[in-house]
């Protein structure tokens, strides 16, 4: 099990920018979870965060894993399966719990652990927030052969700015990088930019992550409301997506089974919607991803962010619920 106590004094003040889904995506996941948390859980978490929000805490992680003292944590951000398995096997792909599923399993048990310091619990909370986003990003549960798309070098030409330039007679411009980067940041940023432009705002709207968060929340209250319980139930420790007195007895096997299912589903989505184009062909280095790829992947990005937020709320709620001493430790 990964523990945090020895690390706190070294990185307690980090406020870095995370990569999977980019900072915008991770803040959206946390913001959705914030809105779904039971008021009691919300108050406890805010107290332990020092009056910050889950969204603020979500923008910490990658600076740590890129630092000399934190490089050990890099494997916690992803899962690599062999070849084109398009599936997750805990014994094969998460040895010693060194993957994002393992990080979620272990750190979720530390968030309200009375035997650790407040600073350690804060670190555990930051890992849980971040890794729940990671496990829903299709190229963070992906093939080791291409390092989750990092070795597939592509350009994109689907950005609204590119299209505007082309339509106005300019030369236009594509954005270079790799397939993994497209899923980390480019798709999310383009969705947010286009939402900003629909509001009549000029320029890059990628700092307006609240626009996408609000859109997802409206869907969770509307068209996706029937799905919400099922999404949460997958990782619920009582198997019912709600609180229960039984949760005061830890049930890590239920959570582990749920996280295994989530990772497997994300791997499958990667193979059906990230590694391939809208016509089903497997993307190769040197390709330019056009507007068809954006329209093909946009619904997946949006629903994966919403699922991550819903499941983050469930895991945090269960973690507090099963902590018999939570009320004695925190001032609500």
CSV table of C-alpha atoms in Angstrom, one decimal:
chain,number,residue,atom,x,y,z
A,1,UNK,CA,0.0,0.0,0.0
A,2,UNK,CA,1.3,3.5,-0.9
A,3,UNK,CA,1.5,5.7,2.2
A,4,UNK,CA,1.8,9.5,2.4
A,5,UNK,CA,3.2,10.3,5.8
A,6,UNK,CA,6.8,10.5,4.8
A,7,UNK,CA,6.1,12.8,1.8
A,8,UNK,CA,4.1,15.6,3.4
A,9,UNK,CA,6.8,17.8,4.5
A,10,UNK,CA,8.4,17.6,1.1
A,11,UNK,CA,5.5,18.7,-1.1
A,12,UNK,CA,2.7,20.0,1.1
A,13,UNK,CA,2.8,23.4,-0.7
A,14,UNK,CA,2.7,22.1,-4.3
A,15,UNK,CA,0.1,23.7,-6.6
A,16,UNK,CA,1.0,22.2,-10.0
A,17,UNK,CA,-0.7,21.7,-13.3
A,18,UNK,CA,-1.8,18.1,-14.0
A,19,UNK,CA,-1.7,16.5,-17.4
A,20,UNK,CA,-4.4,13.8,-17.8
A,21,UNK,CA,-7.4,15.8,-19.1
A,22,UNK,CA,-5.2,18.9,-18.5
A,23,UNK,CA,-5.9,21.2,-15.6
A,24,UNK,CA,-9.3,22.2,-17.0
A,25,UNK,CA,-10.5,18.6,-17.2
A,26,UNK,CA,-9.3,17.7,-13.7
A,27,UNK,CA,-11.0,20.8,-12.3
A,28,UNK,CA,-14.2,19.9,-14.1
A,29,UNK,CA,-14.2,16.4,-12.6
A,30,UNK,CA,-13.7,17.9,-9.1
A,31,UNK,CA,-16.4,20.6,-9.7
A,32,UNK,CA,-18.9,18.0,-10.7
A,33,UNK,CA,-18.1,15.9,-7.6
A,34,UNK,CA,-18.4,19.0,-5.4
A,35,UNK,CA,-22.0,19.4,-6.6
A,36,UNK,CA,-22.8,15.7,-5.9
A,37,UNK,CA,-21.3,15.4,-2.4
A,38,UNK,CA,-23.6,15.1,0.6
A,39,UNK,CA,-23.5,18.4,2.5
A,40,UNK,CA,-21.9,16.6,5.5
A,41,UNK,CA,-19.1,15.1,3.4
A,42,UNK,CA,-18.6,18.4,1.6
A,43,UNK,CA,-18.2,20.3,4.9
A,44,UNK,CA,-15.7,17.8,6.2
A,45,UNK,CA,-13.6,17.9,3.1
A,46,UNK,CA,-13.6,21.7,3.0
A,47,UNK,CA,-12.4,21.7,6.5
A,48,UNK,CA,-9.6,19.3,5.8
A,49,UNK,CA,-8.7,21.2,2.6
A,50,UNK,CA,-8.2,24.4,4.5
A,51,UNK,CA,-11.2,26.3,3.1
A,52,UNK,CA,-10.3,25.5,-0.5
A,53,UNK,CA,-12.4,23.5,-3.0
A,54,UNK,CA,-12.0,20.1,-4.6
A,55,UNK,CA,-11.4,22.0,-7.9
A,56,UNK,CA,-8.4,23.8,-6.4
A,57,UNK,CA,-7.0,20.6,-5.0
A,58,UNK,CA,-7.4,18.9,-8.4
A,59,UNK,CA,-4.7,21.1,-10.0
A,60,UNK,CA,-1.9,19.3,-8.0
A,61,UNK,CA,0.0,16.2,-9.0
A,62,UNK,CA,2.1,16.2,-12.1
A,63,UNK,CA,4.6,18.7,-10.7
A,64,UNK,CA,5.2,16.2,-7.9
A,65,UNK,CA,5.7,13.2,-10.1
A,66,UNK,CA,8.1,15.1,-12.2
A,67,UNK,CA,10.2,16.2,-9.2
A,68,UNK,CA,13.1,14.2,-7.9
A,69,UNK,CA,11.3,13.2,-4.8
A,70,UNK,CA,8.1,12.3,-6.6
A,71,UNK,CA,9.1,10.3,-9.7
A,72,UNK,CA,8.1,7.1,-7.9
A,73,UNK,CA,4.5,8.2,-8.3
A,74,UNK,CA,4.5,8.5,-12.1
A,75,UNK,CA,3.1,5.0,-12.6
A,76,UNK,CA,0.1,5.9,-10.5
A,77,UNK,CA,-1.2,8.1,-13.3
A,78,UNK,CA,-1.8,5.4,-15.9
A,79,UNK,CA,-2.4,1.7,-16.7
A,80,UNK,CA,-0.5,0.0,-19.6
A,81,UNK,CA,-1.9,-3.2,-20.9
A,82,UNK,CA,0.1,-5.4,-23.4
A,83,UNK,CA,-0.4,-5.1,-27.1
A,84,UNK,CA,-4.0,-4.5,-28.1
A,85,UNK,CA,-5.6,-6.3,-25.2
A,86,UNK,CA,-8.0,-3.4,-24.8
A,87,UNK,CA,-8.7,-4.8,-21.3
A,88,UNK,CA,-7.5,-4.4,-17.7
A,89,UNK,CA,-6.2,-7.2,-15.5
A,90,UNK,CA,-5.1,-6.2,-12.0
A,91,UNK,CA,-2.6,-8.9,-11.5
A,92,UNK,CA,-1.0,-8.2,-14.9
A,93,UNK,CA,-1.3,-4.4,-15.3
A,94,UNK,CA,-1.2,-3.2,-11.7
A,95,UNK,CA,1.4,-5.1,-9.8
A,96,UNK,CA,1.9,-3.9,-6.3
A,97,UNK,CA,-1.0,-1.5,-6.9
A,98,UNK,CA,1.3,0.8,-8.9
A,99,UNK,CA,-1.3,2.1,-11.3
A,100,UNK,CA,-4.2,4.6,-11.1
A,101,UNK,CA,-6.7,2.0,-9.9
A,102,UNK,CA,-4.3,0.9,-7.2
A,103,UNK,CA,-3.7,4.5,-6.1
A,104,UNK,CA,-7.5,5.1,-5.9
A,105,UNK,CA,-7.9,1.9,-3.8
A,106,UNK,CA,-5.2,2.8,-1.3
A,107,UNK,CA,-5.4,6.6,-1.0
A,108,UNK,CA,-9.2,6.5,-0.7
A,109,UNK,CA,-8.7,4.6,2.6
A,110,UNK,CA,-6.3,7.3,3.9
A,111,UNK,CA,-8.4,10.4,3.3
A,112,UNK,CA,-10.1,10.1,6.7
A,113,UNK,CA,-7.6,7.9,8.5
A,114,UNK,CA,-7.2,9.1,12.0
A,115,UNK,CA,-3.8,7.5,12.4
A,116,UNK,CA,-2.3,10.0,9.9
A,117,UNK,CA,-1.8,13.7,10.1
A,118,UNK,CA,-4.1,16.3,8.5
A,119,UNK,CA,-1.4,17.0,6.0
A,120,UNK,CA,-1.2,13.4,5.0
A,121,UNK,CA,-5.0,13.2,4.6
A,122,UNK,CA,-4.8,16.2,2.3
A,123,UNK,CA,-2.2,14.6,0.2
A,124,UNK,CA,-4.3,11.4,0.0
A,125,UNK,CA,-7.3,13.5,-1.1
A,126,UNK,CA,-5.4,15.2,-3.8
A,127,UNK,CA,-4.3,11.8,-5.2
A,128,UNK,CA,-7.9,10.5,-5.1
A,129,UNK,CA,-9.2,13.6,-6.9
A,130,UNK,CA,-6.6,13.4,-9.6
A,131,UNK,CA,-6.5,9.6,-10.2
A,132,UNK,CA,-10.2,9.4,-10.6
A,133,UNK,CA,-9.8,11.7,-13.6
A,134,UNK,CA,-6.9,9.7,-14.9
A,135,UNK,CA,-8.7,6.3,-14.8
A,136,UNK,CA,-11.5,7.8,-17.0
A,137,UNK,CA,-9.1,9.2,-19.7
A,138,UNK,CA,-9.0,6.6,-22.4
A,139,UNK,CA,-5.3,6.9,-23.2
A,140,UNK,CA,-4.4,6.6,-19.5
A,141,UNK,CA,-5.6,3.0,-19.6
A,142,UNK,CA,-3.9,2.1,-22.9
A,143,UNK,CA,-1.4,0.1,-24.8
A,144,UNK,CA,2.2,-0.2,-23.5
A,145,UNK,CA,3.3,-0.6,-27.1
A,146,UNK,CA,2.8,3.0,-27.9
A,147,UNK,CA,2.9,4.3,-24.4
A,148,UNK,CA,-0.7,5.3,-24.3
A,149,UNK,CA,-0.5,7.1,-27.6
A,150,UNK,CA,2.6,9.1,-26.8
A,151,UNK,CA,4.4,7.4,-29.7
A,152,UNK,CA,1.7,8.2,-32.2
A,153,UNK,CA,2.6,11.6,-33.6
A,154,UNK,CA,-0.2,13.5,-35.1
A,155,UNK,CA,-1.4,17.0,-36.0
A,156,UNK,CA,-4.9,18.4,-35.4
A,157,UNK,CA,-6.9,20.6,-37.7
A,158,UNK,CA,-10.2,20.6,-36.0
A,159,UNK,CA,-9.8,23.7,-33.8
A,160,UNK,CA,-12.4,26.4,-34.4
A,161,UNK,CA,-9.5,29.0,-34.8
A,162,UNK,CA,-8.0,26.9,-37.6
A,163,UNK,CA,-11.4,26.6,-39.4
A,164,UNK,CA,-12.0,30.4,-39.0
A,165,UNK,CA,-8.6,31.1,-40.5
A,166,UNK,CA,-9.2,28.8,-43.4
A,167,UNK,CA,-12.6,30.2,-44.1
A,168,UNK,CA,-11.4,33.8,-44.0
A,169,UNK,CA,-8.7,33.1,-46.6
A,170,UNK,CA,-5.8,32.8,-44.2
A,171,UNK,CA,-3.3,30.0,-44.2
A,172,UNK,CA,-4.7,28.3,-41.2
A,173,UNK,CA,-2.6,26.2,-38.8
A,174,UNK,CA,-2.6,22.8,-37.4
A,175,UNK,CA,-1.4,21.8,-33.9
A,176,UNK,CA,1.4,19.2,-33.7
A,177,UNK,CA,1.9,16.7,-30.9
A,178,UNK,CA,0.9,13.1,-30.2
A,179,UNK,CA,-2.4,11.3,-29.7
A,180,UNK,CA,-1.9,11.2,-26.0
A,181,UNK,CA,-1.7,15.0,-25.8
A,182,UNK,CA,-4.8,15.3,-28.0
A,183,UNK,CA,-6.7,13.4,-25.3
A,184,UNK,CA,-4.9,15.1,-22.4
A,185,UNK,CA,-5.7,18.6,-23.4
A,186,UNK,CA,-6.6,19.4,-27.0
A,187,UNK,CA,-10.1,17.9,-27.1
A,188,UNK,CA,-11.1,19.4,-23.7
A,189,UNK,CA,-9.7,22.8,-24.6
A,190,UNK,CA,-11.5,22.8,-27.9
A,191,UNK,CA,-14.8,22.0,-26.4
A,192,UNK,CA,-14.4,24.8,-23.9
A,193,UNK,CA,-13.2,27.3,-26.5
A,194,UNK,CA,-16.3,26.5,-28.7
A,195,UNK,CA,-18.6,26.9,-25.7
A,196,UNK,CA,-17.0,30.3,-25.1
A,197,UNK,CA,-17.4,31.3,-28.7
A,198,UNK,CA,-21.1,30.4,-28.6
A,199,UNK,CA,-21.4,33.0,-25.9
A,200,UNK,CA,-19.9,35.6,-28.2
A,201,UNK,CA,-16.5,35.6,-26.5
A,202,UNK,CA,-13.4,36.1,-28.6
A,203,UNK,CA,-10.1,34.3,-28.4
A,204,UNK,CA,-9.1,31.3,-26.4
A,205,UNK,CA,-11.7,30.2,-23.9
A,206,UNK,CA,-9.8,27.4,-22.3
A,207,UNK,CA,-9.7,29.2,-18.9
A,208,UNK,CA,-13.5,29.0,-18.8
A,209,UNK,CA,-13.7,25.4,-17.6
A,210,UNK,CA,-16.8,26.3,-15.7
A,211,UNK,CA,-18.7,26.5,-19.0
A,212,UNK,CA,-18.2,22.8,-19.6
A,213,UNK,CA,-18.7,21.9,-16.0
A,214,UNK,CA,-22.0,23.7,-16.0
A,215,UNK,CA,-23.1,21.9,-19.3
A,216,UNK,CA,-22.3,18.5,-17.8
A,217,UNK,CA,-24.2,19.4,-14.6
A,218,UNK,CA,-27.3,20.4,-16.6
A,219,UNK,CA,-27.1,17.0,-18.3
A,220,UNK,CA,-26.7,15.2,-15.0
A,221,UNK,CA,-29.8,16.9,-13.8
A,222,UNK,CA,-31.6,16.2,-17.1
A,223,UNK,CA,-30.9,13.6,-19.8
A,224,UNK,CA,-28.2,11.8,-17.7
A,225,UNK,CA,-30.1,11.7,-14.4
A,226,UNK,CA,-31.2,8.1,-15.0
A,227,UNK,CA,-27.5,7.1,-15.6
A,228,UNK,CA,-26.1,8.8,-12.5
A,229,UNK,CA,-27.1,6.2,-10.0
A,230,UNK,CA,-25.7,3.4,-12.2
A,231,UNK,CA,-22.4,5.3,-12.7
A,232,UNK,CA,-22.0,5.7,-8.9
A,233,UNK,CA,-23.1,2.2,-8.1
A,234,UNK,CA,-20.1,0.7,-10.0
A,235,UNK,CA,-17.7,2.0,-7.3
A,236,UNK,CA,-20.1,2.1,-4.3
A,237,UNK,CA,-18.9,-0.1,-1.5
A,238,UNK,CA,-22.4,-1.2,-0.6
A,239,UNK,CA,-23.1,-1.9,-4.3
A,240,UNK,CA,-26.1,0.5,-4.2
A,241,UNK,CA,-24.7,3.9,-4.9
A,242,UNK,CA,-25.7,5.3,-1.6
A,243,UNK,CA,-24.7,5.5,2.1
A,244,UNK,CA,-25.3,2.6,4.5
A,245,UNK,CA,-24.4,1.8,8.1
A,246,UNK,CA,-22.6,-1.3,6.6
A,247,UNK,CA,-20.0,1.0,5.1
A,248,UNK,CA,-18.5,1.5,8.5
A,249,UNK,CA,-16.9,-1.9,7.9
A,250,UNK,CA,-14.4,-1.4,5.2
A,251,UNK,CA,-15.2,-3.3,2.0
A,252,UNK,CA,-12.1,-2.8,-0.2
A,253,UNK,CA,-12.9,-5.9,-2.3
A,254,UNK,CA,-16.1,-4.2,-3.6
A,255,UNK,CA,-14.3,-1.0,-4.5
A,256,UNK,CA,-11.4,-2.9,-6.1
A,257,UNK,CA,-13.9,-4.8,-8.2
A,258,UNK,CA,-15.6,-1.6,-9.2
A,259,UNK,CA,-12.3,0.1,-10.1
A,260,UNK,CA,-11.3,-2.9,-12.2
A,261,UNK,CA,-14.5,-2.6,-14.1
A,262,UNK,CA,-14.0,1.1,-14.7
A,263,UNK,CA,-10.4,0.6,-15.9
A,264,UNK,CA,-11.6,-2.2,-18.2
A,265,UNK,CA,-14.3,0.0,-19.6
A,266,UNK,CA,-11.9,2.9,-20.2
A,267,UNK,CA,-9.5,0.6,-22.0
A,268,UNK,CA,-12.3,-0.6,-24.2
A,269,UNK,CA,-13.3,3.0,-25.0
A,270,UNK,CA,-9.8,3.8,-25.9
A,271,UNK,CA,-9.7,1.1,-28.5
A,272,UNK,CA,-13.1,2.0,-30.0
A,273,UNK,CA,-12.9,5.8,-29.8
A,274,UNK,CA,-9.4,7.1,-29.2
A,275,UNK,CA,-7.0,4.9,-31.2
A,276,UNK,CA,-9.3,4.9,-34.2
A,277,UNK,CA,-10.9,7.5,-36.5
A,278,UNK,CA,-14.6,8.0,-37.1
A,279,UNK,CA,-14.3,5.5,-40.0
A,280,UNK,CA,-12.8,2.8,-37.8
A,281,UNK,CA,-9.2,2.9,-39.1
A,282,UNK,CA,-6.4,2.8,-36.6
A,283,UNK,CA,-4.7,6.1,-36.3
A,284,UNK,CA,-1.0,6.1,-37.4
A,285,UNK,CA,1.8,8.5,-36.9
A,286,UNK,CA,1.8,11.3,-39.5
A,287,UNK,CA,-1.9,11.7,-39.7
A,288,UNK,CA,-3.8,14.9,-39.3
A,289,UNK,CA,-6.9,14.6,-37.1
A,290,UNK,CA,-9.7,16.7,-38.6
A,291,UNK,CA,-13.1,17.9,-37.6
A,292,UNK,CA,-14.6,14.4,-38.0
A,293,UNK,CA,-12.3,13.1,-35.3
A,294,UNK,CA,-13.4,15.9,-33.0
A,295,UNK,CA,-17.1,15.3,-33.5
A,296,UNK,CA,-16.5,11.5,-33.1
A,297,UNK,CA,-14.7,11.9,-29.8
A,298,UNK,CA,-16.4,14.9,-28.2
A,299,UNK,CA,-19.3,12.9,-26.7
A,300,UNK,CA,-16.9,10.5,-25.2
A,301,UNK,CA,-14.8,13.2,-23.5
A,302,UNK,CA,-17.9,14.8,-22.0
A,303,UNK,CA,-19.4,11.7,-20.7
A,304,UNK,CA,-16.1,10.4,-19.2
A,305,UNK,CA,-15.6,13.7,-17.4
A,306,UNK,CA,-19.1,13.4,-15.9
A,307,UNK,CA,-18.6,9.8,-14.9
A,308,UNK,CA,-15.4,10.6,-13.2
A,309,UNK,CA,-17.0,13.4,-11.2
A,310,UNK,CA,-19.9,11.1,-10.2
A,311,UNK,CA,-17.6,8.3,-9.1
A,312,UNK,CA,-15.3,10.7,-7.3
A,313,UNK,CA,-18.2,11.9,-5.2
A,314,UNK,CA,-19.2,8.3,-4.4
A,315,UNK,CA,-15.7,7.2,-3.4
A,316,UNK,CA,-15.2,10.2,-1.1
A,317,UNK,CA,-18.7,9.7,0.4
A,318,UNK,CA,-18.0,6.0,1.1
A,319,UNK,CA,-14.6,6.8,2.5
A,320,UNK,CA,-16.0,9.1,5.1
A,321,UNK,CA,-19.0,6.9,5.8
A,322,UNK,CA,-16.8,4.0,6.7
A,323,UNK,CA,-14.6,6.0,9.0
A,324,UNK,CA,-16.1,5.4,12.4
A,325,UNK,CA,-14.0,8.1,14.0
A,326,UNK,CA,-14.6,10.8,11.4
A,327,UNK,CA,-16.9,12.9,13.6
A,328,UNK,CA,-14.3,12.9,16.4
A,329,UNK,CA,-11.5,13.9,14.2
A,330,UNK,CA,-13.0,16.7,12.1
A,331,UNK,CA,-14.9,19.8,13.2
A,332,UNK,CA,-17.9,20.0,10.8
